[in-house]
Coordinates of C-alpha atoms in Angstrom, one line a residue:
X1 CA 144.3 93.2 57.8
X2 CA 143.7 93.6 61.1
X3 CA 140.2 95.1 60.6
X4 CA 139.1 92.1 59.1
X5 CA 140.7 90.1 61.3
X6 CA 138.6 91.6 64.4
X7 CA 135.4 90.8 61.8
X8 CA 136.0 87.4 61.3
X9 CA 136.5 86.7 65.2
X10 CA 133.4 88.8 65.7
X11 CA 131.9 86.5 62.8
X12 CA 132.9 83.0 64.5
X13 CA 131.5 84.4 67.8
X14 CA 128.0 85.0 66.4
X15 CA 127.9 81.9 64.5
X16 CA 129.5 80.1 68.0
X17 CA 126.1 81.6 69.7
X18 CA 123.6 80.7 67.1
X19 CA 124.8 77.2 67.0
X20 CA 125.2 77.0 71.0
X21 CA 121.3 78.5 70.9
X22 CA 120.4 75.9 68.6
X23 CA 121.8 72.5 70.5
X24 CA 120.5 74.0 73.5
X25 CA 116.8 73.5 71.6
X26 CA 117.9 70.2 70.1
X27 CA 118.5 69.2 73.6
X28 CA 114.9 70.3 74.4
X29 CA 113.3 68.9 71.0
X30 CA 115.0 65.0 70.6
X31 CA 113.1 64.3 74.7
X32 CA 110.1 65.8 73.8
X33 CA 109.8 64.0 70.5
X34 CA 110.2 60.8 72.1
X35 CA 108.4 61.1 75.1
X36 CA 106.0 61.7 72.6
X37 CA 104.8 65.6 72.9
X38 CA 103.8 67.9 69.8
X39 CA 105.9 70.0 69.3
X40 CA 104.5 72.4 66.4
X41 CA 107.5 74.9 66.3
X42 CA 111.5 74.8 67.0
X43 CA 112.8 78.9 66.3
X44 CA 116.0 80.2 66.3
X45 CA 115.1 83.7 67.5
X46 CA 112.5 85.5 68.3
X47 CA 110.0 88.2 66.7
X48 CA 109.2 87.7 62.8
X49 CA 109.8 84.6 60.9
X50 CA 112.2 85.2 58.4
X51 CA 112.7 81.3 57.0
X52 CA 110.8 78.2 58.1
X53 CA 110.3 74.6 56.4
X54 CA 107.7 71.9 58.1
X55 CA 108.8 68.3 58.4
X56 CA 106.0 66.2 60.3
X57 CA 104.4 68.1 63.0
X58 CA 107.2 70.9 63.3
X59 CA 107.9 74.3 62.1
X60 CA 111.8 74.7 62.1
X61 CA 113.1 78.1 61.5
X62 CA 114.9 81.6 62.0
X63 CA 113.2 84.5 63.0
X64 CA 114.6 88.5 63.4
X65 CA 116.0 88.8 66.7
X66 CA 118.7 86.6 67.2
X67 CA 118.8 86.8 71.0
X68 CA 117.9 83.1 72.0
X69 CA 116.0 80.7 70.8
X70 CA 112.7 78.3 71.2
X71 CA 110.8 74.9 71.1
X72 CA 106.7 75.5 71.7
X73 CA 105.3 72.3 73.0
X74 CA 101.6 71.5 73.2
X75 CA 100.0 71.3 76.6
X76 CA 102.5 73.5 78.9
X77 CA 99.5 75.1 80.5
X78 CA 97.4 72.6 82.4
X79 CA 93.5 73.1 81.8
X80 CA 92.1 75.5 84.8
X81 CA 90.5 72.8 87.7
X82 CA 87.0 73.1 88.3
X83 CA 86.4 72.7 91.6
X84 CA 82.8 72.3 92.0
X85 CA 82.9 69.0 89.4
X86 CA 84.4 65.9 90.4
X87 CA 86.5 64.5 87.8
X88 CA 87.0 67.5 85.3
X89 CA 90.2 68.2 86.2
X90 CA 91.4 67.8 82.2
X91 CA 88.8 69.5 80.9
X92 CA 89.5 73.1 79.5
X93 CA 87.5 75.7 81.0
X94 CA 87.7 78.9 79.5
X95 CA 86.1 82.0 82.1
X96 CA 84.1 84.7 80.6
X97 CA 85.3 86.5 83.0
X98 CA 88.0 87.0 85.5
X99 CA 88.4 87.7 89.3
X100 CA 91.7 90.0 88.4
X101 CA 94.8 90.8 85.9
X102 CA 97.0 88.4 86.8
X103 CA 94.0 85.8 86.8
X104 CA 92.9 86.9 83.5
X105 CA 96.6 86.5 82.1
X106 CA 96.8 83.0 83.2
X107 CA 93.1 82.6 81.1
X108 CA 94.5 84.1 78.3
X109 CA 97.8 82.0 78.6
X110 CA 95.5 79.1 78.7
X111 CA 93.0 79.5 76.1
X112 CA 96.2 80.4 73.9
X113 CA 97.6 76.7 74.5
X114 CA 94.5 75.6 73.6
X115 CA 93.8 77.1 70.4
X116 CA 97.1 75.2 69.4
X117 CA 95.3 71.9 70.4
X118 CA 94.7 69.4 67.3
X119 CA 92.4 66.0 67.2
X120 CA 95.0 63.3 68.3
X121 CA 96.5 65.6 70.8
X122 CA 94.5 64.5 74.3
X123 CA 97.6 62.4 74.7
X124 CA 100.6 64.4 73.3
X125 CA 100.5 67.6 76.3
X126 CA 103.2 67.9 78.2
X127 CA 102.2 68.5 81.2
X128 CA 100.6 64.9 81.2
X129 CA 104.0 63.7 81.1
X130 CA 105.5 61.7 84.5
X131 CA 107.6 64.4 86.5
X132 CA 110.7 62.7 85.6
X133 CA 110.0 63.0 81.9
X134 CA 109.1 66.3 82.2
X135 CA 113.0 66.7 84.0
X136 CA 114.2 65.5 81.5
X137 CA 113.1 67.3 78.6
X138 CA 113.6 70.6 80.7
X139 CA 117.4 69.8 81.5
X140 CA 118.1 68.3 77.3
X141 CA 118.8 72.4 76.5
X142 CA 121.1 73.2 79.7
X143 CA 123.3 69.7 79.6
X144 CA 123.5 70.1 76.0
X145 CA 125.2 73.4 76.7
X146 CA 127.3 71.7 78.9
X147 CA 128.4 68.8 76.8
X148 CA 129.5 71.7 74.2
X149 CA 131.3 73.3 77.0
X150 CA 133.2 69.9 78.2
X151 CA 134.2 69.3 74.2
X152 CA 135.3 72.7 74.0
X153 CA 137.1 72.3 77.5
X154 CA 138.7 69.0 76.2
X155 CA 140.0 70.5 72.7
X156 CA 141.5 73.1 74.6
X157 CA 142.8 71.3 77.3
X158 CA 144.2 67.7 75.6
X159 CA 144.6 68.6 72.0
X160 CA 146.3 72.7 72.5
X161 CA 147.6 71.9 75.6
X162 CA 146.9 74.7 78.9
X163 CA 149.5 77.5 79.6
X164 CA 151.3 75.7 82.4
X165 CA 155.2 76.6 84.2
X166 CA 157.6 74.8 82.6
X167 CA 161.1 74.2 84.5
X168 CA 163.1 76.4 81.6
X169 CA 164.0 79.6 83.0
X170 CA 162.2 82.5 81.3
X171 CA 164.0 85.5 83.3
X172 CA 166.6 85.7 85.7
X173 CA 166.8 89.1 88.3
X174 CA 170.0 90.3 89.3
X175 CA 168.8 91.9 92.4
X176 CA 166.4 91.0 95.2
X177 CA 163.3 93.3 95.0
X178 CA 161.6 94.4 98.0
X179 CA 157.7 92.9 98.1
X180 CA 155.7 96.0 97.2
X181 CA 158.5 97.9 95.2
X182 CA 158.3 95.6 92.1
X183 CA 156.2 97.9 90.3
X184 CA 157.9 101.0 91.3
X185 CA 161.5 100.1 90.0
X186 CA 162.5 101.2 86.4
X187 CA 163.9 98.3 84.8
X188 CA 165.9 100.3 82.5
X189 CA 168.1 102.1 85.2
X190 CA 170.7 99.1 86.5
X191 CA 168.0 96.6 85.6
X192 CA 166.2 98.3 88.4
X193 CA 168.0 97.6 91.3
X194 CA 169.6 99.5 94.5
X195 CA 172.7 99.8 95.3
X196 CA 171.2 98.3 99.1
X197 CA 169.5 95.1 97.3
X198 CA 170.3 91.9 97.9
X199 CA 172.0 89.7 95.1
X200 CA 169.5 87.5 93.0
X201 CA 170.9 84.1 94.0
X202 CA 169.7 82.5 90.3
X203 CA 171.8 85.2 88.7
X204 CA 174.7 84.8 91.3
X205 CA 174.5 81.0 90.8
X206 CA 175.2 81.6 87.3
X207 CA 171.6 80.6 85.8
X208 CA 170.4 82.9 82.6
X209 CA 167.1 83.1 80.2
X210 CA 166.9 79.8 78.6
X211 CA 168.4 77.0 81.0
X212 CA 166.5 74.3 82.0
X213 CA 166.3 73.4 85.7
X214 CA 166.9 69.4 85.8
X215 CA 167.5 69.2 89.8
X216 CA 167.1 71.3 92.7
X217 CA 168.8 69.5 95.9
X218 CA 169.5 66.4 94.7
X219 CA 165.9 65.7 93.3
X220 CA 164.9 65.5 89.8
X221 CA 162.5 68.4 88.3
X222 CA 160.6 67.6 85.7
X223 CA 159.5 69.5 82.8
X224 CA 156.3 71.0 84.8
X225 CA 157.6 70.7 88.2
X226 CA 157.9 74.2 88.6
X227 CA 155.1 74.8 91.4
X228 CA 157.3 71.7 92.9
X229 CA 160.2 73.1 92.4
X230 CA 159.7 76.9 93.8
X231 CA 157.9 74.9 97.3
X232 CA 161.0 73.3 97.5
X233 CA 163.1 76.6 97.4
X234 CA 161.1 78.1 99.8
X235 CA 161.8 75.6 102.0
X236 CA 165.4 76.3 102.1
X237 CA 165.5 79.7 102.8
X238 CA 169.5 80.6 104.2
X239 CA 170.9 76.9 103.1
X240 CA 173.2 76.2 100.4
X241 CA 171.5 73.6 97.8
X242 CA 173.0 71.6 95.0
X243 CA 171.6 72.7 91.8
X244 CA 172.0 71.4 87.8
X245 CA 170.5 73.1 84.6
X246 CA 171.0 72.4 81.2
X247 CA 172.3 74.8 78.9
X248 CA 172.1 74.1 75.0
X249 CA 172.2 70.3 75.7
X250 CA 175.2 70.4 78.5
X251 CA 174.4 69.8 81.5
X252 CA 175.8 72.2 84.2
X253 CA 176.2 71.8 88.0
X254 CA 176.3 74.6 90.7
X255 CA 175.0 75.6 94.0
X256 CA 172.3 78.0 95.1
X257 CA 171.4 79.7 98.4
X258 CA 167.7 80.9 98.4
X259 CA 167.3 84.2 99.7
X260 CA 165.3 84.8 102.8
X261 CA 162.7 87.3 102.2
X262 CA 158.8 88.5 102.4
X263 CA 156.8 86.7 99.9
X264 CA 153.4 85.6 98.7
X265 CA 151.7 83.1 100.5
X266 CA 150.9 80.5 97.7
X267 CA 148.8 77.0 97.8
X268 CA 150.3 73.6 95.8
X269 CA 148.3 75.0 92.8
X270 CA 150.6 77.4 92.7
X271 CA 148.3 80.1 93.3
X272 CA 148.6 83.4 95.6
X273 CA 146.5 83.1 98.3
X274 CA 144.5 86.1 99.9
X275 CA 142.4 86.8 102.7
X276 CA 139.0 87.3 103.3
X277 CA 139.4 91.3 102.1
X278 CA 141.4 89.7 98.6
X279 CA 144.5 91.0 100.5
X280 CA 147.5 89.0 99.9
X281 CA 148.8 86.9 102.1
X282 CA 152.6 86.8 102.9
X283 CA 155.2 84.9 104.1
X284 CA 159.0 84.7 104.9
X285 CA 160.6 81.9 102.4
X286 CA 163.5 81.6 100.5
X287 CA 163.5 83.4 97.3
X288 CA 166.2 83.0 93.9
X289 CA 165.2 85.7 91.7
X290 CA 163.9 84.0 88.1
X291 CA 161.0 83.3 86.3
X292 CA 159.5 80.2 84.2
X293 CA 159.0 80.0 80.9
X294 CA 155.2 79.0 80.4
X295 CA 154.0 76.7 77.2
X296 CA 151.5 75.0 76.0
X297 CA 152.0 71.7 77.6
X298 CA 148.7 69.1 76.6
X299 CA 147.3 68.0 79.4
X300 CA 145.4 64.1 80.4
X301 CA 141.5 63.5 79.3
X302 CA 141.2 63.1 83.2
X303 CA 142.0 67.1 83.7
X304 CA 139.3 68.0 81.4
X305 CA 136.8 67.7 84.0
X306 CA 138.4 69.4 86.9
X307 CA 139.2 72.5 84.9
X308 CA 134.9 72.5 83.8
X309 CA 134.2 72.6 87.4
X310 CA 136.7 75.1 87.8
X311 CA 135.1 77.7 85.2
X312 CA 131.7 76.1 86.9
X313 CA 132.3 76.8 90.2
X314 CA 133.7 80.6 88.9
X315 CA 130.2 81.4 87.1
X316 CA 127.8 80.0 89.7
X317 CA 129.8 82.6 92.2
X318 CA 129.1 85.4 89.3
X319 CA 125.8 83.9 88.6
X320 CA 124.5 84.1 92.3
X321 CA 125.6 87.8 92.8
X322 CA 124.5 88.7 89.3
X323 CA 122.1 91.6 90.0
X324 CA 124.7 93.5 92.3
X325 CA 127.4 92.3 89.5
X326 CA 125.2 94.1 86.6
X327 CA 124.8 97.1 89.0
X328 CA 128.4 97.8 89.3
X329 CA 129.0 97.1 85.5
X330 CA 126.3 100.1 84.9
X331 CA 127.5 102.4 87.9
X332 CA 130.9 101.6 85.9
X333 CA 129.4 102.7 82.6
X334 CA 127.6 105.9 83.9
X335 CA 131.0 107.0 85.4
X336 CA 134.7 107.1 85.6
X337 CA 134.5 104.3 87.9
X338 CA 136.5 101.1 86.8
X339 CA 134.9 98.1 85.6
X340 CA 135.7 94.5 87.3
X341 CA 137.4 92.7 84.5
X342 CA 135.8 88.9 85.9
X343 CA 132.4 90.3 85.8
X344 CA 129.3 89.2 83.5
X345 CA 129.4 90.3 80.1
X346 CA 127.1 90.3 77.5
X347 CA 127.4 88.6 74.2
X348 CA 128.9 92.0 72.4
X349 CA 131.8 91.6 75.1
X350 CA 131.9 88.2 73.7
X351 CA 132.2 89.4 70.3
X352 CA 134.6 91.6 70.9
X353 CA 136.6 89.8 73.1
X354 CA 136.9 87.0 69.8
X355 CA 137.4 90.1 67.7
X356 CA 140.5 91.1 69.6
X357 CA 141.8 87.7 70.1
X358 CA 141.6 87.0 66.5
X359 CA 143.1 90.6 65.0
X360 CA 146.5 90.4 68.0
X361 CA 149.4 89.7 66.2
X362 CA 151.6 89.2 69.1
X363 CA 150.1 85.2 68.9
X364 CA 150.4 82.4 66.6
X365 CA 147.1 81.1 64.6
X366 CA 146.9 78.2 67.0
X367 CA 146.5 79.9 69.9
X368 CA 144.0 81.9 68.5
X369 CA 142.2 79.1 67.9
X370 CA 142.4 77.7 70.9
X371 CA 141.5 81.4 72.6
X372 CA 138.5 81.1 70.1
X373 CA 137.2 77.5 71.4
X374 CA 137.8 78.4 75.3
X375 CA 135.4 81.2 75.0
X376 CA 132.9 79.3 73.2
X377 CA 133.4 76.6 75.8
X378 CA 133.0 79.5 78.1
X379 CA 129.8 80.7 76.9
X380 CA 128.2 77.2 76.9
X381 CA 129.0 76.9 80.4
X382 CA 127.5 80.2 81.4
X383 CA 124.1 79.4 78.9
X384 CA 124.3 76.0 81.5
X385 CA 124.8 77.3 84.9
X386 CA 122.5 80.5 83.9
X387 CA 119.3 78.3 82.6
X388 CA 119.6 76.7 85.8
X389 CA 118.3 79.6 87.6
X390 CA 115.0 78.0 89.3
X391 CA 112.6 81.1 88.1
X392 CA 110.3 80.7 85.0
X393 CA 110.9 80.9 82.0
X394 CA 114.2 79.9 82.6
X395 CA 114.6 75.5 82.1
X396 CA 115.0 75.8 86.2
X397 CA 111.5 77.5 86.7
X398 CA 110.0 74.7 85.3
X399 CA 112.4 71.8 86.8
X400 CA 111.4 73.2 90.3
X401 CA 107.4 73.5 89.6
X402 CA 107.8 69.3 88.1
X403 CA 109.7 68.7 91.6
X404 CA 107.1 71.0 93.3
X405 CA 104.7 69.1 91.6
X406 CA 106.0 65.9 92.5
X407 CA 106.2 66.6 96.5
X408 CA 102.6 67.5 96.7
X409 CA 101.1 64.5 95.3
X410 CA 103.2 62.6 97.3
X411 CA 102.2 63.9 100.5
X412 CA 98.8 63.9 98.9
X413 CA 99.0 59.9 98.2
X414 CA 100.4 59.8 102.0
X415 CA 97.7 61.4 103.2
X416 CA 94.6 59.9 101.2
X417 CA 94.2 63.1 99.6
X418 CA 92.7 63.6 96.8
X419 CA 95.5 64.0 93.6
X420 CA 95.8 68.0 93.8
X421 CA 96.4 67.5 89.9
X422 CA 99.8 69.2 87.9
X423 CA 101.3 73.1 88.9
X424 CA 99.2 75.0 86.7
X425 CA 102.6 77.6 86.1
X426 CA 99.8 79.7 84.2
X427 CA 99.5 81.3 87.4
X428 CA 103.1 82.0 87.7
X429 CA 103.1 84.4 84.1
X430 CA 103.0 87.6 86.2
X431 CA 106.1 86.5 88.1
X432 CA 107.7 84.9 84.4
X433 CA 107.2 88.4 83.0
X434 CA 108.8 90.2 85.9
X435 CA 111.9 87.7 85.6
X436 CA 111.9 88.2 81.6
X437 CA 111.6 92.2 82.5
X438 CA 114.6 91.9 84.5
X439 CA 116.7 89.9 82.3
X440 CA 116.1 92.3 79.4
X441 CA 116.9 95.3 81.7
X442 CA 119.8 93.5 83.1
X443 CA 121.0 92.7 79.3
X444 CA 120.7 96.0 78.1
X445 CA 122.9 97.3 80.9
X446 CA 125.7 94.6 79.6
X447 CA 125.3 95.3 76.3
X448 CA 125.3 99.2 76.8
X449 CA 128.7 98.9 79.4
X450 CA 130.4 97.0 76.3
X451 CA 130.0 99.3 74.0
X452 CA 130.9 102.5 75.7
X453 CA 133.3 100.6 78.2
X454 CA 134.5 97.1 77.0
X455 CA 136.6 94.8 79.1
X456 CA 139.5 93.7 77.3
X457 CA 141.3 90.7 77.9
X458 CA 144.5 92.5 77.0
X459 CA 144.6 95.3 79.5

């Protein structure tokens, strides 16, 4: 059961990625369409074509290699200028011969484009487009990507609910543990504590697995006022504090005195705070020994937002550092060296990751499901922050050569220049192939690293 399990995650994955591939080109095609370019084909895939209809002037289909996806759109290579004739800047000139390889390749790019040229067309090319509508219809695949990733984001985050602290005590110690010497106590010898340990206030206070904190010195807690609630006992490190819990519906008074210890320093998200080394940072607080109980707890449509830039912010620091990151995935890969669990993975980590999500039986259906949708949401935001990478053929490559575009016939206009005409990005193909190079390279690496060395979500 579990076997099939794994499958069908695996299964929702892939279709999660063909569907994600093809918005992202719908986001390209419904722009281009009515801005008014031809566009003859929209592919899922690349390499043969295995199915493909025509309706009006495009050829929608799948091909073999379902590693990304495609929208061809007449006109993406501007004609080659001749400069010794006034005025024939839109006319197609096709060399005989060529001053070098990478000059030829832009020829051959050209006269390509060309061949796909139809009667009717002379005012259907994209680059003829303004700079803004050529923004546009670059962007439609990357914020597509992101809308999916917001809808997943919002499922997840209004209609599941988010993991979050809850003020119902999950576990109560009975000693105070040294910082540093949690990991080396065994728990099953006097619930791992020494005889010289200080008491666990919480326990000593009377608290157990279960109760639910309703007050902590003379203030209400409410149900997810735990990061509230453990600021405010760390603030009263040494003092007695009036405390009430309920227990099976009674409530229950008693008083508390947090223990003064070594701790880690840790912000009003809650969260531990390091140094510039990722050391953590400590402090002296007070400290009473127990854990919360964390649930599922659905959360405002105004915190769907903040938690996308969150996983936003999180890629773009992944994305920026990518070739060093795919370097130590392969060092890790090609040795015994560990592999950084937040590192980039490919989309056979994906896979796998929804394989082992879906085949644990240690969680209910629903969080499964919700699991399932936060990695899709996930994926679509990596696809956006990735595709914004400003080198061809990636959507940012040709954002920045509209933008480049548009600076240089604006200082042109300033300076009663003559119009220096559109980028001709034909003469950036030897750079586009170096960039495609590395990306394949750079993908093999992942997909190599999570097949011999997988990260798993689950330790």
């Amino acid at each position: 059961m579990s076997i099939l399990l794994f499958i069908l995650g695996v299964l929702v994955m892939v279709v999660a990625v063909g569907v994600s591939i093809g918005l992202h080109e719908v986001g390209h095609l419904i722009p281009a369409k009515r801005f008014g370019v031809r566009v003859p084909q929209y592919m899922i895939g690349f390499g043969k074509t295995l199915f493909s209809v025509k309706r009006g002037d495009t050829e929608y289909g799948f091909k073999a290699i379902p590693l990304g996806g495609y929208i061809s759109m007449i006109g993406m290579y501007p004609p080659a200028r001749n400069k010794g004739v006034v005025g024939a800047t839109d006319a197609p000139i096709l060399r005989k011969s060529s001053t070098g390889m990478f000059q030829q390749m832009a020829d051959e790019a050209r006269h390509a484009a060309a061949e796909q040229l139809q009667p009717g067309d002379e005012n259907r090319l994209f680059y003829k487009l303004p700079v803004y509508k050529r923004i546009i219809i670059m962007l439609g695949g990357p914020v597509m990507n992101l809308l999916i990733g917001i809808a997943m984001v919002g499922i997840v985050t209004v209609g599941f609910g988010m993991p979050t602290q809850t003020s119902t005590v999950d576990e109560v110690y009975q000693c105070v543990v040294p910082l540093g010497q949690e990991t080396t106590r065994d728990a099953s010898v006097n619930n791992g504590c020494l005889p010289s340990d200080a008491p666990g206030p919480a326990y000593a206070a009377g608290l157990r697995p279960g109760d639910k904190i309703t007050s902590f010195a003379g203030k209400p807690v409410g149900n997810t006022d735990w990061v509230q609630l453990t600021q405010a006992i760390r603030g009263h490190a040494g003092e007695p504090v009036p405390l009430t819990y309920a227990r099976d519906g009674v409530e229950h008074s008693t008083s508390i005195t947090p223990y003064k210890t070594e701790r880690p320093l840790i912000n009003d998200q809650g969260q531990i705070v390091t140094d510039a080394s990722g050391k953590r940072e400590t402090v002296e607080v007070g400290f009473i020994g127990m854990g919360s109980k964390v649930e599922n707890i659905s959360q405002p449509i105004s915190a769907v937002l903040p938690a996308v830039g969150t996983q936003l912010k999180g890629v773009t620091a992944v994305v920026l550092d990518l070739p060093a990151r795919v370097a130590a995935v392969g060092k890790a890969a090609f040795s015994d060296a560990p592999r950084d669990p937040n590192g980039p993975i490919s989309v056979v980590g994906v896979g796998r990751i929804a394989g082992e999500i879906s085949a644990m039986d240690q969680i209910g259906v629903a969080d499964k499901v919700a699991s399932l949708f936060s990695l899709i949401g996930g994926l679509n935001i990596a696809l956006f922050v990735f595709n914004l990478i400003p080198l061809l053929p990636l959507d940012g490559g040709h954002v920045i050569g509209a933008l480049f575009e548009s600076v240089r016939r604006f200082f042109a206009k300033l300076f009663k220049r003559p119009d220096p005409g559109p980028v001709d990005i034909a003469k950036m193909l030897p750079l586009t192939y170096v960039v495609a190079v590395g990306m394949m390279v750079m993908g093999a690496v992942l997909i190599y690293a999570d097949i011999v060395k997988p990260v798993s979500i689950f330790g």
